């Protein structure tokens, strides 16, 4: 269990640093990471945390989606709840299914789109390259700096913040405002929940773009013109 917990924490830290920690926007959340690490632990039950982390990136950089990630086969307890089935028409359109092990089995990555899966795959490949290089250096007998090992600095490259803000020639930012903080938060939650649909169903299909990446972190600093705020009469309509 301690090995599982250690790797889950490392993967979660990596996902947050690389802008991949958001189930709502089509990436992976906490439940998805737990299931993914548990699957790798099933495959390599005797691996130490460092080896398991390397295997994690290896497994998912080469995973043949849309083959589902499953810890156990879905079981229908016949209690009237829908259970995930690989042969249903709606299921066949799912991009990267990851099935929950408990009844009723369902796809926990339903929000993943082809655009976000592309980003995930690139980051899995990058993560594997970083960890695999450390592993090969150790295998060759290269002496690792003891201070770097103890302080965790040897893993610094893996957890480097994403270069999202210098990677693209064009960006689209969205400023969400409201008459009160409560209204702004409610409106922001609604807008964020629709961003994934905007990217996968609208921009991804209508524009000739090779790559679209959503950034899951919000910024509190937002400058909006007073003319952008709706009056009470406009909000009533």
CSV table of C-alpha atoms in Angstrom, one decimal:
chain,number,residue,atom,x,y,z
A,1,UNK,CA,0.0,0.0,0.0
A,2,UNK,CA,2.9,2.4,0.8
A,3,UNK,CA,4.3,1.9,-2.7
A,4,UNK,CA,0.9,2.7,-4.2
A,5,UNK,CA,0.5,5.8,-2.1
A,6,UNK,CA,4.0,7.1,-2.9
A,7,UNK,CA,3.5,6.7,-6.6
A,8,UNK,CA,0.0,8.3,-6.6
A,9,UNK,CA,1.4,11.3,-4.8
A,10,UNK,CA,4.3,11.6,-7.4
A,11,UNK,CA,1.9,11.3,-10.3
A,12,UNK,CA,-0.5,13.8,-8.8
A,13,UNK,CA,2.4,16.3,-8.3
A,14,UNK,CA,3.5,15.7,-11.9
A,15,UNK,CA,0.0,16.2,-13.3
A,16,UNK,CA,-0.5,19.4,-11.4
A,17,UNK,CA,2.9,20.8,-12.5
A,18,UNK,CA,2.3,19.9,-16.2
A,19,UNK,CA,-1.3,21.2,-16.3
A,20,UNK,CA,-3.0,17.8,-16.6
A,21,UNK,CA,-4.9,17.7,-13.3
A,22,UNK,CA,-8.5,18.4,-14.2
A,23,UNK,CA,-11.2,15.8,-15.0
A,24,UNK,CA,-13.7,18.5,-15.8
A,25,UNK,CA,-11.5,19.9,-18.6
A,26,UNK,CA,-10.8,16.5,-20.1
A,27,UNK,CA,-7.6,15.5,-18.4
A,28,UNK,CA,-7.1,13.1,-15.4
A,29,UNK,CA,-8.4,13.8,-11.8
A,30,UNK,CA,-7.6,12.1,-8.5
A,31,UNK,CA,-9.8,9.0,-9.2
A,32,UNK,CA,-8.3,8.4,-12.6
A,33,UNK,CA,-4.7,8.6,-11.3
A,34,UNK,CA,-5.6,6.1,-8.5
A,35,UNK,CA,-7.0,3.6,-11.0
A,36,UNK,CA,-4.1,4.1,-13.4
A,37,UNK,CA,-1.5,3.5,-10.7
A,38,UNK,CA,-3.4,0.6,-9.3
A,39,UNK,CA,-3.4,-1.1,-12.7
A,40,UNK,CA,0.4,-0.6,-13.0
A,41,UNK,CA,0.8,-2.1,-9.5
A,42,UNK,CA,-1.3,-5.1,-10.6
A,43,UNK,CA,1.1,-5.6,-13.6
A,44,UNK,CA,4.2,-5.1,-11.5
A,45,UNK,CA,3.3,-6.1,-7.9
A,46,UNK,CA,7.0,-6.3,-6.6
A,47,UNK,CA,8.3,-3.1,-8.1
A,48,UNK,CA,9.7,-0.4,-5.8
A,49,UNK,CA,8.2,3.2,-6.1
A,50,UNK,CA,10.9,4.5,-8.5
A,51,UNK,CA,10.5,1.5,-10.8
A,52,UNK,CA,6.7,1.6,-10.6
A,53,UNK,CA,6.8,5.3,-11.6
A,54,UNK,CA,8.9,4.4,-14.7
A,55,UNK,CA,6.5,1.6,-15.6
A,56,UNK,CA,3.5,4.0,-15.2
A,57,UNK,CA,4.8,6.2,-17.9
A,58,UNK,CA,5.8,3.3,-20.1
A,59,UNK,CA,2.4,1.6,-19.8
A,60,UNK,CA,0.4,4.7,-20.6
A,61,UNK,CA,2.6,6.2,-23.3
A,62,UNK,CA,2.1,2.9,-25.2
A,63,UNK,CA,-1.5,2.2,-24.2
A,64,UNK,CA,-3.7,1.4,-27.2
A,65,UNK,CA,-6.7,3.6,-26.7
A,66,UNK,CA,-9.7,3.2,-26.8
A,67,UNK,CA,-9.0,-0.2,-25.1
A,68,UNK,CA,-10.4,0.4,-21.6
A,69,UNK,CA,-8.3,0.5,-18.5
A,70,UNK,CA,-9.9,-1.9,-16.0
A,71,UNK,CA,-8.9,-3.3,-12.7
A,72,UNK,CA,-11.7,-5.9,-12.7
A,73,UNK,CA,-14.3,-7.0,-15.2
A,74,UNK,CA,-17.6,-5.0,-14.9
A,75,UNK,CA,-20.2,-6.9,-12.9
A,76,UNK,CA,-23.9,-6.3,-13.1
A,77,UNK,CA,-25.5,-6.9,-9.7
A,78,UNK,CA,-28.9,-6.5,-11.4
A,79,UNK,CA,-30.0,-3.6,-9.1
A,80,UNK,CA,-31.3,-1.5,-12.0
A,81,UNK,CA,-28.2,0.7,-12.4
A,82,UNK,CA,-26.5,1.1,-15.7
A,83,UNK,CA,-23.2,-0.7,-16.0
A,84,UNK,CA,-20.5,0.1,-18.5
A,85,UNK,CA,-20.5,-2.3,-21.5
A,86,UNK,CA,-17.9,-2.3,-24.2
A,87,UNK,CA,-20.5,-3.3,-26.8
A,88,UNK,CA,-22.9,-0.4,-26.4
A,89,UNK,CA,-23.1,2.1,-29.2
A,90,UNK,CA,-22.4,5.1,-26.9
A,91,UNK,CA,-19.4,3.3,-25.3
A,92,UNK,CA,-17.7,2.8,-28.7
A,93,UNK,CA,-17.5,6.6,-29.1
A,94,UNK,CA,-15.6,7.0,-25.9
A,95,UNK,CA,-12.0,8.1,-26.5
A,96,UNK,CA,-10.0,6.8,-23.5
A,97,UNK,CA,-12.2,4.8,-21.1
A,98,UNK,CA,-11.1,4.1,-17.6
A,99,UNK,CA,-13.6,1.9,-15.8
A,100,UNK,CA,-14.3,2.2,-12.0
A,101,UNK,CA,-13.9,-1.2,-10.3
A,102,UNK,CA,-16.9,-0.9,-8.0
A,103,UNK,CA,-20.6,-1.5,-8.9
A,104,UNK,CA,-22.0,0.2,-10.9
A,105,UNK,CA,-19.0,0.2,-13.3
A,106,UNK,CA,-18.7,3.4,-15.3
A,107,UNK,CA,-16.2,5.4,-17.4
A,108,UNK,CA,-14.4,7.8,-15.1
A,109,UNK,CA,-12.7,9.6,-18.0
A,110,UNK,CA,-15.8,10.3,-20.1
A,111,UNK,CA,-14.7,13.9,-20.5
A,112,UNK,CA,-11.4,13.0,-22.3
A,113,UNK,CA,-11.4,14.1,-25.9
A,114,UNK,CA,-9.1,13.5,-28.8
A,115,UNK,CA,-7.4,16.9,-28.2
A,116,UNK,CA,-6.8,16.3,-24.5
A,117,UNK,CA,-5.7,12.7,-25.1
A,118,UNK,CA,-3.0,14.0,-27.5
A,119,UNK,CA,-1.7,16.3,-24.7
A,120,UNK,CA,-1.7,13.4,-22.2
A,121,UNK,CA,0.1,11.1,-24.6
A,122,UNK,CA,2.8,13.7,-25.2
A,123,UNK,CA,3.3,14.2,-21.5
A,124,UNK,CA,3.4,10.5,-20.8
A,125,UNK,CA,6.2,10.1,-23.4
A,126,UNK,CA,8.1,13.1,-21.9
A,127,UNK,CA,7.7,11.7,-18.4
A,128,UNK,CA,9.0,8.3,-19.6
A,129,UNK,CA,12.0,9.8,-21.3
A,130,UNK,CA,13.0,11.7,-18.1
A,131,UNK,CA,12.6,8.7,-15.7
A,132,UNK,CA,14.1,6.2,-18.2
A,133,UNK,CA,17.2,8.4,-18.5
A,134,UNK,CA,17.6,8.3,-14.7
A,135,UNK,CA,17.1,4.5,-14.7
A,136,UNK,CA,19.7,4.0,-17.5
A,137,UNK,CA,22.3,6.2,-15.8
A,138,UNK,CA,21.8,4.1,-12.6
A,139,UNK,CA,22.1,0.9,-14.7
A,140,UNK,CA,25.4,2.0,-16.2
A,141,UNK,CA,26.8,2.5,-12.8
A,142,UNK,CA,26.9,6.3,-12.9
A,143,UNK,CA,27.3,7.7,-9.4
A,144,UNK,CA,24.3,9.8,-8.5
A,145,UNK,CA,24.9,12.8,-6.3
A,146,UNK,CA,23.9,11.8,-2.8
A,147,UNK,CA,22.6,15.2,-1.9
A,148,UNK,CA,20.4,15.3,-5.0
A,149,UNK,CA,19.0,11.9,-4.2
A,150,UNK,CA,18.2,12.7,-0.6
A,151,UNK,CA,16.7,16.2,-1.4
A,152,UNK,CA,14.7,14.8,-4.4
A,153,UNK,CA,16.4,17.3,-6.8
A,154,UNK,CA,17.2,14.4,-9.2
A,155,UNK,CA,13.5,14.4,-10.0
A,156,UNK,CA,13.4,18.1,-10.7
A,157,UNK,CA,13.1,17.8,-14.5
A,158,UNK,CA,10.1,15.5,-14.2
A,159,UNK,CA,8.2,18.1,-12.1
A,160,UNK,CA,9.2,21.1,-14.1
A,161,UNK,CA,6.2,23.5,-14.7
A,162,UNK,CA,4.7,23.2,-18.2
A,163,UNK,CA,5.9,25.6,-20.9
A,164,UNK,CA,2.3,26.1,-22.0
A,165,UNK,CA,2.6,29.9,-22.0
A,166,UNK,CA,5.5,29.9,-24.5
A,167,UNK,CA,4.6,26.9,-26.6
A,168,UNK,CA,2.0,28.4,-29.0
A,169,UNK,CA,1.7,31.4,-31.3
A,170,UNK,CA,-1.9,32.2,-30.3
A,171,UNK,CA,-3.9,32.1,-27.1
A,172,UNK,CA,-7.5,32.6,-26.1
A,173,UNK,CA,-8.2,33.9,-22.6
A,174,UNK,CA,-11.6,34.1,-21.0
A,175,UNK,CA,-12.4,36.7,-18.3
A,176,UNK,CA,-15.4,35.8,-16.2
A,177,UNK,CA,-17.1,38.6,-14.2
A,178,UNK,CA,-20.3,38.9,-12.1
A,179,UNK,CA,-22.1,41.5,-10.0
A,180,UNK,CA,-21.1,39.6,-6.8
A,181,UNK,CA,-18.4,37.1,-5.9
A,182,UNK,CA,-21.0,34.3,-5.5
A,183,UNK,CA,-22.5,35.0,-9.0
A,184,UNK,CA,-19.0,35.1,-10.6
A,185,UNK,CA,-18.1,31.7,-9.0
A,186,UNK,CA,-21.4,30.1,-10.2
A,187,UNK,CA,-21.0,31.5,-13.7
A,188,UNK,CA,-17.3,30.5,-13.8
A,189,UNK,CA,-18.2,26.9,-12.9
A,190,UNK,CA,-20.8,26.8,-15.7
A,191,UNK,CA,-18.4,28.2,-18.3
A,192,UNK,CA,-15.5,25.9,-17.3
A,193,UNK,CA,-17.8,22.9,-17.6
A,194,UNK,CA,-18.5,23.9,-21.2
A,195,UNK,CA,-15.0,24.7,-22.3
A,196,UNK,CA,-14.3,21.0,-23.0
A,197,UNK,CA,-17.2,20.9,-25.4
A,198,UNK,CA,-16.1,24.1,-27.1
A,199,UNK,CA,-12.7,22.6,-27.8
A,200,UNK,CA,-13.7,19.1,-28.8
A,201,UNK,CA,-17.0,19.7,-30.5
A,202,UNK,CA,-16.6,23.1,-32.1
A,203,UNK,CA,-13.0,24.3,-32.5
A,204,UNK,CA,-11.5,20.8,-32.9
A,205,UNK,CA,-13.9,20.0,-35.8
A,206,UNK,CA,-14.4,23.4,-37.5
A,207,UNK,CA,-10.8,24.8,-37.5
A,208,UNK,CA,-7.7,23.3,-39.2
A,209,UNK,CA,-5.7,23.2,-36.0
A,210,UNK,CA,-3.1,20.5,-35.3
A,211,UNK,CA,-3.3,20.9,-31.5
A,212,UNK,CA,-5.5,22.6,-29.0
A,213,UNK,CA,-4.6,22.7,-25.3
A,214,UNK,CA,-6.7,23.7,-22.4
A,215,UNK,CA,-5.0,25.1,-19.3
A,216,UNK,CA,-6.8,23.9,-16.2
A,217,UNK,CA,-5.7,26.5,-13.7
A,218,UNK,CA,-7.6,29.7,-13.1
A,219,UNK,CA,-6.1,33.2,-12.5
A,220,UNK,CA,-7.7,35.5,-10.0
A,221,UNK,CA,-6.4,38.6,-11.7
A,222,UNK,CA,-8.9,39.7,-14.3
A,223,UNK,CA,-9.3,43.1,-15.9
A,224,UNK,CA,-12.7,43.7,-17.6
A,225,UNK,CA,-14.2,46.9,-19.0
A,226,UNK,CA,-17.2,48.3,-17.2
A,227,UNK,CA,-19.1,48.2,-20.4
A,228,UNK,CA,-18.8,44.4,-20.3
A,229,UNK,CA,-20.9,44.2,-17.1
A,230,UNK,CA,-24.6,43.6,-17.6
A,231,UNK,CA,-27.2,45.8,-16.0
A,232,UNK,CA,-30.0,44.4,-13.8
A,233,UNK,CA,-32.4,44.8,-16.7
A,234,UNK,CA,-30.1,42.9,-19.1
A,235,UNK,CA,-29.6,40.1,-16.6
A,236,UNK,CA,-33.4,39.8,-16.2
A,237,UNK,CA,-33.7,39.2,-19.9
